mmCIF file of C-alpha atoms in Angstrom:
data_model
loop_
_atom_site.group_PDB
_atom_site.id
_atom_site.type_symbol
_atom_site.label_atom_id
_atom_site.label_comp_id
_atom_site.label_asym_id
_atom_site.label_seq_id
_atom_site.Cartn_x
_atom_site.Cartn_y
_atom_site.Cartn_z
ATOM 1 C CA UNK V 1 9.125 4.105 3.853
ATOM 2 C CA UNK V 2 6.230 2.105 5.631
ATOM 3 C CA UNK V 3 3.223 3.723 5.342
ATOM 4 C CA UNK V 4 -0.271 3.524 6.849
ATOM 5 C CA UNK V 5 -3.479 2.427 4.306
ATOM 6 C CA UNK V 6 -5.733 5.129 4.674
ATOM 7 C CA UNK V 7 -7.873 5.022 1.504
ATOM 8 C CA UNK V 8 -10.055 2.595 3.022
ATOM 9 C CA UNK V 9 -13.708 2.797 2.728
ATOM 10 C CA UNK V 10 -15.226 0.434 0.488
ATOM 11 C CA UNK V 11 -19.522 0.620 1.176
ATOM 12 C CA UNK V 12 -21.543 -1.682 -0.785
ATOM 13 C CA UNK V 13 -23.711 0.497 -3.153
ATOM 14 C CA UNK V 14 -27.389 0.232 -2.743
ATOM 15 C CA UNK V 15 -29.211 1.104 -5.466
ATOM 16 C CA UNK V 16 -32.914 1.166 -6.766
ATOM 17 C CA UNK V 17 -34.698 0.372 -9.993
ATOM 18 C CA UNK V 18 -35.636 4.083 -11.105
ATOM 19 C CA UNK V 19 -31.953 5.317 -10.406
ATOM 20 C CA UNK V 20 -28.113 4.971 -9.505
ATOM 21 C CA UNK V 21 -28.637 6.951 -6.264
ATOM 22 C CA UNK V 22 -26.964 5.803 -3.082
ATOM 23 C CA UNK V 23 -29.784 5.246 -0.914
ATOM 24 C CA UNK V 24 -29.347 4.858 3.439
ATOM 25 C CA UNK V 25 -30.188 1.530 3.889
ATOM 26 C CA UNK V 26 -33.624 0.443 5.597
ATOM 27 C CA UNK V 27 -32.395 -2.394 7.137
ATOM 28 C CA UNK V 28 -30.400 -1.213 10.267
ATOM 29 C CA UNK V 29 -29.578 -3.910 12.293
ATOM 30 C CA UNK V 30 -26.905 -5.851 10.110
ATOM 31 C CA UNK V 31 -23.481 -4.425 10.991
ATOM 32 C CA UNK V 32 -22.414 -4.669 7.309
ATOM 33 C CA UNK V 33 -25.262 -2.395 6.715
ATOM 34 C CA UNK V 34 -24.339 -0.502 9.987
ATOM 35 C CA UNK V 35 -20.670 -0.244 8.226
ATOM 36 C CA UNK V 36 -21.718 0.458 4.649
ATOM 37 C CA UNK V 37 -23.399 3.150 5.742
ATOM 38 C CA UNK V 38 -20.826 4.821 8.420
ATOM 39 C CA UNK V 39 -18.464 4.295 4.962
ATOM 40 C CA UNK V 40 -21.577 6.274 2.419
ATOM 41 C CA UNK V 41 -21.224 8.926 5.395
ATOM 42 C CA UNK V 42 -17.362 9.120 5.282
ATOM 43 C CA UNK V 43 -17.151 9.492 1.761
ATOM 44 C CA UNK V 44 -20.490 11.794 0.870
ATOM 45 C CA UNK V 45 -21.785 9.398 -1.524
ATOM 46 C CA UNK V 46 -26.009 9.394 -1.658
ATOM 47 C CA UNK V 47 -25.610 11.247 1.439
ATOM 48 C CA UNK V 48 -24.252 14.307 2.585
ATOM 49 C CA UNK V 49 -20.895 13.836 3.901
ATOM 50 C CA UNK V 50 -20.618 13.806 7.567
ATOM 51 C CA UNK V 51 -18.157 12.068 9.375
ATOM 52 C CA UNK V 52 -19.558 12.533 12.658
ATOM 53 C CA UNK V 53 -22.300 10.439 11.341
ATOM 54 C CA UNK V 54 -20.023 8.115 9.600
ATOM 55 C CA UNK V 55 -18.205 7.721 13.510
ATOM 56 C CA UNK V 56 -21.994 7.130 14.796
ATOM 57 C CA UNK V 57 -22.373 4.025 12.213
ATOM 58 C CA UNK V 58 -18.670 2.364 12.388
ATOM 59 C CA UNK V 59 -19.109 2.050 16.132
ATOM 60 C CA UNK V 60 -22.221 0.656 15.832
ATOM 61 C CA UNK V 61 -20.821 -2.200 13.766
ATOM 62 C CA UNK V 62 -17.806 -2.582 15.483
ATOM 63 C CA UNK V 63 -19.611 -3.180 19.066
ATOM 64 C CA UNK V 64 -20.976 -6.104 17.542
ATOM 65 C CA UNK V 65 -17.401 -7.380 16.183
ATOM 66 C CA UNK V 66 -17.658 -6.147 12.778
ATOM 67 C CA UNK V 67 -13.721 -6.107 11.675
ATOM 68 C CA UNK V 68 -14.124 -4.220 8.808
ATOM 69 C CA UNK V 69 -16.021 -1.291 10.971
ATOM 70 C CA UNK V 70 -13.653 -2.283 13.754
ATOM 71 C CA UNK V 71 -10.676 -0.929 11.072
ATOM 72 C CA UNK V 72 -13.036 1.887 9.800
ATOM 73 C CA UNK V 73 -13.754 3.107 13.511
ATOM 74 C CA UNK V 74 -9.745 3.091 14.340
ATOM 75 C CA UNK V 75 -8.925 4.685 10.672
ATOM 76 C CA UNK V 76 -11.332 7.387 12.119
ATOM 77 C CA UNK V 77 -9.688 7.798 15.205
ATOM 78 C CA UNK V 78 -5.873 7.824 13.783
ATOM 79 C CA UNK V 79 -7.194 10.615 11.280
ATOM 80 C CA UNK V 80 -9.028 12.631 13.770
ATOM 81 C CA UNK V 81 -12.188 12.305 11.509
ATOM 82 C CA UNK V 82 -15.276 12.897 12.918
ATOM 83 C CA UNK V 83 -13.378 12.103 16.407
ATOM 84 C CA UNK V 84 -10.488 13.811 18.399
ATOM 85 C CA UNK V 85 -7.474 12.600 17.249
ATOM 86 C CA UNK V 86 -6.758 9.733 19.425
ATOM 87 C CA UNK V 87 -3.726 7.076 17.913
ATOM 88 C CA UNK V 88 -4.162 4.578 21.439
ATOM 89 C CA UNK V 89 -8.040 4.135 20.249
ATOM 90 C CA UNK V 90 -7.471 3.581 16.958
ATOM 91 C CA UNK V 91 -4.581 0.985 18.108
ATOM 92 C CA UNK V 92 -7.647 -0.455 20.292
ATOM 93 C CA UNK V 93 -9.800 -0.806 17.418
ATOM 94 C CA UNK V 94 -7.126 -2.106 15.084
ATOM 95 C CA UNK V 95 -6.092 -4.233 17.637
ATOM 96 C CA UNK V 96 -9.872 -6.082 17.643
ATOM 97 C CA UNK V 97 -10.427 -6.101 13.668
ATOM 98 C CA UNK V 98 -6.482 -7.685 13.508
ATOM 99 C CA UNK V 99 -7.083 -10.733 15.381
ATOM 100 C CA UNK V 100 -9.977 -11.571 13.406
ATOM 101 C CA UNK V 101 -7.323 -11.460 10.542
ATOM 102 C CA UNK V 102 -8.570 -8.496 8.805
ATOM 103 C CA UNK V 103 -4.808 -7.788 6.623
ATOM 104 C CA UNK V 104 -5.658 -4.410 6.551
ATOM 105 C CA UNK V 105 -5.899 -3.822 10.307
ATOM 106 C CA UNK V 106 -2.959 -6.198 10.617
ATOM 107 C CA UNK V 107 -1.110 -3.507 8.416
ATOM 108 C CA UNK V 108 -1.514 -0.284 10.130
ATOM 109 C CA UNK V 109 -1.001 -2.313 13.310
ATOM 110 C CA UNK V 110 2.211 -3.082 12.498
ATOM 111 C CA UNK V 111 3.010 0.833 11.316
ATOM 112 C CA UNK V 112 2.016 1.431 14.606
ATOM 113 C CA UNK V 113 4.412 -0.420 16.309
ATOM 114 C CA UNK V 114 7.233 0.150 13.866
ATOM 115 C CA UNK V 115 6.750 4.006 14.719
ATOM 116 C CA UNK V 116 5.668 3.499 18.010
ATOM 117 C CA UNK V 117 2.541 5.727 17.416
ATOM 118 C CA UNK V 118 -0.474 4.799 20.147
ATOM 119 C CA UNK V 119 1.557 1.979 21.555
ATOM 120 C CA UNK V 120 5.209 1.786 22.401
ATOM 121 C CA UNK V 121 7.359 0.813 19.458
ATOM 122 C CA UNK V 122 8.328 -2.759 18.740
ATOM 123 C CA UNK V 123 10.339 -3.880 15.683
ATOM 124 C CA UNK V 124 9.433 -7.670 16.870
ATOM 125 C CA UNK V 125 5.386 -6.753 17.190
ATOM 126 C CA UNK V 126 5.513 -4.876 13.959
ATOM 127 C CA UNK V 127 7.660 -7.739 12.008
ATOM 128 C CA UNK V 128 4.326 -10.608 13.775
ATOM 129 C CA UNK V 129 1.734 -8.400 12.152
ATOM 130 C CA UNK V 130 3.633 -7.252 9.218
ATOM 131 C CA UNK V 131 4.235 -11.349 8.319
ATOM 132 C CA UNK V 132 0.172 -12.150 9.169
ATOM 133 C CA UNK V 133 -1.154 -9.800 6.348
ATOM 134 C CA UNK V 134 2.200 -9.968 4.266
ATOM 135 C CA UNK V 135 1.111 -14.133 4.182
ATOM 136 C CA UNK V 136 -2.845 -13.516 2.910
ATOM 137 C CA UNK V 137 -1.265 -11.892 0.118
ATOM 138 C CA UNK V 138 -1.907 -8.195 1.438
ATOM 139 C CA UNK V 139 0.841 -6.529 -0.920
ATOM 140 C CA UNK V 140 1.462 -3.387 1.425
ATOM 141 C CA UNK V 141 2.534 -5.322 4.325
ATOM 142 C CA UNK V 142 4.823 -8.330 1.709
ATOM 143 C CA UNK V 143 6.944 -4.905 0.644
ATOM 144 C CA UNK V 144 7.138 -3.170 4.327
ATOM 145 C CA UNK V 145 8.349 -6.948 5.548
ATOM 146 C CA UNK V 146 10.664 -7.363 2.266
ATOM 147 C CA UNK V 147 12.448 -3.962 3.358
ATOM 148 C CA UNK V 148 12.293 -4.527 7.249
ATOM 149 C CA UNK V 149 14.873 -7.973 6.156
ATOM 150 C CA UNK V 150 16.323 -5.523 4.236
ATOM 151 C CA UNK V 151 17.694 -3.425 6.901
ATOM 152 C CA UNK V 152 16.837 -5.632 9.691
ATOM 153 C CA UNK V 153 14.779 -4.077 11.898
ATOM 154 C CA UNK V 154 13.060 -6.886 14.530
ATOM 155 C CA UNK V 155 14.561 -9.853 12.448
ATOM 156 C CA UNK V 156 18.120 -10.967 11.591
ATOM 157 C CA UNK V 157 19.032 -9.110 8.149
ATOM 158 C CA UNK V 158 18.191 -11.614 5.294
ATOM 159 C CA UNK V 159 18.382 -10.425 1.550
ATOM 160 C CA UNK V 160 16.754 -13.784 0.370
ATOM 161 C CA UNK V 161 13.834 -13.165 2.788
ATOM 162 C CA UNK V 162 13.518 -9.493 1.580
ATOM 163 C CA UNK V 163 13.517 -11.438 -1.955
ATOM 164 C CA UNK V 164 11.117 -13.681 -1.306
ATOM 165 C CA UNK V 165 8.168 -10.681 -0.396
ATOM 166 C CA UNK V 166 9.458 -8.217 -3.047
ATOM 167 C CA UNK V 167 8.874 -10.817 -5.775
ATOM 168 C CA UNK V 168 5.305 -11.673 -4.118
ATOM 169 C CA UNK V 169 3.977 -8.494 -4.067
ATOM 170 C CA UNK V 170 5.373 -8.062 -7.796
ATOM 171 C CA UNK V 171 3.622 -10.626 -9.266
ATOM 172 C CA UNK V 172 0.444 -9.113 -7.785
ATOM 173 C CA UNK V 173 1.982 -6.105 -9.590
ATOM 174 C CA UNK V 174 2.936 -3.748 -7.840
ATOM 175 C CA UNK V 175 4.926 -1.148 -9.049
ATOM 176 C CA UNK V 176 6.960 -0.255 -5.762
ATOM 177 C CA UNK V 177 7.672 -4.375 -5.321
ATOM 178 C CA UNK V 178 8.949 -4.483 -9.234
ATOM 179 C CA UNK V 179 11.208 -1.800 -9.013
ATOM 180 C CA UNK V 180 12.707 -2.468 -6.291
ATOM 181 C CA UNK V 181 13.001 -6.467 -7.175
ATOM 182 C CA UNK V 182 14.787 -4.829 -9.923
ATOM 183 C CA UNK V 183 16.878 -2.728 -8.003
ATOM 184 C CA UNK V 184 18.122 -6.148 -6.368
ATOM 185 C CA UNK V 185 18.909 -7.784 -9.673
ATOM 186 C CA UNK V 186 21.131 -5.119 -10.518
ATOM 187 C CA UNK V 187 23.027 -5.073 -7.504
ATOM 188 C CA UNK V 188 23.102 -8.920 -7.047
ATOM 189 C CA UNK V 189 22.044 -8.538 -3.507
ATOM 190 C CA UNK V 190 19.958 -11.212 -2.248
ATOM 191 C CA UNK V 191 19.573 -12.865 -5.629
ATOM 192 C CA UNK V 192 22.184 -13.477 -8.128
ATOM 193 C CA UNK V 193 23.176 -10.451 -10.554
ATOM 194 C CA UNK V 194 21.338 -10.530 -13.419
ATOM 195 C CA UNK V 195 20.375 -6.857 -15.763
ATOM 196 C CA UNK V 196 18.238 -9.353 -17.707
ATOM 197 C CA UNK V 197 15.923 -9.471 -14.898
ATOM 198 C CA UNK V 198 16.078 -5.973 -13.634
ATOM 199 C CA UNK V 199 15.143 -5.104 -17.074
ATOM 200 C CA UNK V 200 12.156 -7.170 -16.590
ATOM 201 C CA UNK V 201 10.740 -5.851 -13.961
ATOM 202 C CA UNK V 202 11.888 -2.444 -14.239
ATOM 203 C CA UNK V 203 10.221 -3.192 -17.503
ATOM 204 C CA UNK V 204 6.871 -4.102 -15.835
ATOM 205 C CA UNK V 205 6.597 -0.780 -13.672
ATOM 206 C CA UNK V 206 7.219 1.528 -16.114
ATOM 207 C CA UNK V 207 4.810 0.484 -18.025
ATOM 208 C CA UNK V 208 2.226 1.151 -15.423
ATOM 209 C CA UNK V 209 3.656 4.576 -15.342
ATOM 210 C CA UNK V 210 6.643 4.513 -12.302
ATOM 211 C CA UNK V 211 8.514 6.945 -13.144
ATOM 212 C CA UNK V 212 11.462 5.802 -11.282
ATOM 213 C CA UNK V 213 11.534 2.654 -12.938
ATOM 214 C CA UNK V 214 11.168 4.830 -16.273
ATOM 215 C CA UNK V 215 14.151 6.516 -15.289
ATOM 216 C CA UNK V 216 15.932 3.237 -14.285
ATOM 217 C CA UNK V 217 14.908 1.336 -17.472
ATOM 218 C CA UNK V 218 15.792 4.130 -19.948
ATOM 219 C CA UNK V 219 19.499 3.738 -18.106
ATOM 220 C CA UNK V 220 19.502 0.450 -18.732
ATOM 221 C CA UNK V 221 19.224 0.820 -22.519
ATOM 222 C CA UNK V 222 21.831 3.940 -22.547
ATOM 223 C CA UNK V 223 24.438 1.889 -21.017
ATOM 224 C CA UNK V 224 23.255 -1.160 -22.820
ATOM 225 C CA UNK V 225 22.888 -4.043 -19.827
ATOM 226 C CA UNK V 226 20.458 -6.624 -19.652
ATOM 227 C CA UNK V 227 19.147 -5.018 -23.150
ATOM 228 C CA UNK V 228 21.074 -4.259 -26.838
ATOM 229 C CA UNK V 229 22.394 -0.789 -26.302
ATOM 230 C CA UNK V 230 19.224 1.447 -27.857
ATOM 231 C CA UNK V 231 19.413 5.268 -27.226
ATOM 232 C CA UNK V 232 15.930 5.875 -29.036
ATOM 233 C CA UNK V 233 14.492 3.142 -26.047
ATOM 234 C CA UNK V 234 16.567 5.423 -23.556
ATOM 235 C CA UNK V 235 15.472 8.718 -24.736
ATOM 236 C CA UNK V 236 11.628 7.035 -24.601
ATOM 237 C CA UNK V 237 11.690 6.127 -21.134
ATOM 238 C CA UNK V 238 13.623 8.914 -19.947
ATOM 239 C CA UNK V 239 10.994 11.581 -21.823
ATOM 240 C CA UNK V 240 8.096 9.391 -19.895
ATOM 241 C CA UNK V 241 10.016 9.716 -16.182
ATOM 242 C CA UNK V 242 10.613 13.310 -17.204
ATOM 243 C CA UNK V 243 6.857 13.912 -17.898
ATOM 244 C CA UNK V 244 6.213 13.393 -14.904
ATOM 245 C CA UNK V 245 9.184 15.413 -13.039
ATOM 246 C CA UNK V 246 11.965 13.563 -12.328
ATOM 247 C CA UNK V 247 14.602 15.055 -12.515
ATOM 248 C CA UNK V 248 17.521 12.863 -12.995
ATOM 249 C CA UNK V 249 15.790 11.898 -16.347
ATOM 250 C CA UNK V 250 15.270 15.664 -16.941
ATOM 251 C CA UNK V 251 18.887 16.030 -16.690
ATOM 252 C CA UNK V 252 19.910 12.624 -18.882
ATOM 253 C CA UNK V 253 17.544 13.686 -21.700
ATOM 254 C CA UNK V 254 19.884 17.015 -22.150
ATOM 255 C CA UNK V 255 22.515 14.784 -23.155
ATOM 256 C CA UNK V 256 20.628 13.763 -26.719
ATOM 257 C CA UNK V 257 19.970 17.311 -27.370
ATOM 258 C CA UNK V 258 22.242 18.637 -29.754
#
């Protein structure tokens, strides 16, 4: 359900005149150099990949209070990259990088608590750092708070409040927020019922490619709510959720076959 963001080096490319290369930069001593480089390292681009190295170049940074290598260095540790395995020093590090309000560090400080991974777990700790990147618009953390309300984990259960950070993290678009937003229209639960809006923004995810809104959308049009009745629109969207393996629509689609 709540998930840790591990996809997370971004380096700065540096490039020269006579090609697209990634190049080490020459300028060491600027810990968003020092970072940019432990990230070309991590991901083997310009350089050969070496995450040892990449370890070498995120602490570097983060010494000097870098948050960004400060979330780098304890992504490092929590993968075992480069580094033993080690989920209290990557707390440490995501610990430092969080209360300079880096949403990212904020994030995976709040899995940690929630699953009580490197630090003892704490559904009121997790729900503080969950709501400090959730409110600079970090999308991950608006849907992990929207479902923590939703089954009330560290606060008082509160369908508006899970409302009120599914439809934030829609409108940045994404998919997981809009379906489930959706899912709460249909249901009435937290919002008043309404299928026209659950066709919406089922409508919005499947078009970026969600299957399980797919699936949920082409229902919508077989049983006509929120939508005229359309079994061509159903067959569509249940052949697209279908494509890509789901099987419930696998299973609806046999019943236009004849």
């Amino acid at each position: 359900m709540i998930n840790k963001i591990m996809s997370f080096f971004r380096p700065a490319p540096i490039k020269t005149m006579e090609n697209d290369k990634y190049l080490p930069p020459t300028d060491r001593d600027d810990p968003k150099t020092e970072d940019n480089l432990g990230c070309m390292y991590a991901q083997g681009r310009g350089v050969e990949q070496n995450d040892t190295e990449a370890v070498k170049w995120f602490r570097l940074a983060a010494v000097r209070g870098f948050a960004q290598a400060q979330f780098h260095l304890g992504g490092m540790y929590d993968l075992g990259r480069g580094v033993e395995q080690n989920h209290a020093e990557a707390i440490k590090w995501y610990q430092l990088a969080a209360e300079q309000g880096y949403a990212q560090a904020q994030h995976n400080l709040a899995v940690a608590y929630y699953e009580g991974q490197g630090v003892e777990q704490n559904y009121a700790e997790a729900v503080k750092w969950y709501r400090l990147a959730a409110e600079q618009g970090f999308t991950q953390a608006q849907i992990s708070l929207a479902e923590i309300y939703s089954i009330g984990e560290g606060v008082e259960q509160n369908y508006s409040e899970a409302i009120k950070w599914y439809r934030l993290a829609a409108e940045q678009g994404s998919v997981e927020a809009q379906n489930n937003l959706a899912g709460r229209y249909y249901k009435g639960r937290g919002v008043e019922q309404s299928y026209t809006d659950a066709v919406k923004w089922y409508q919005r995810a499947a078009e970026q490619g969600f299957s399980i809104a797919q699936f949920n959308l082409g229902f919508l049009y077989a049983q006509g709510k929120g939508v005229e009745q359309n079994s061509a629109e159903a067959v569509k969207w249940y052949r697209r959720a279908a494509e890509q393996g789901h099987t419930e629509a696998k299973m609806a689609l046999k019943g236009y076959e004849y």
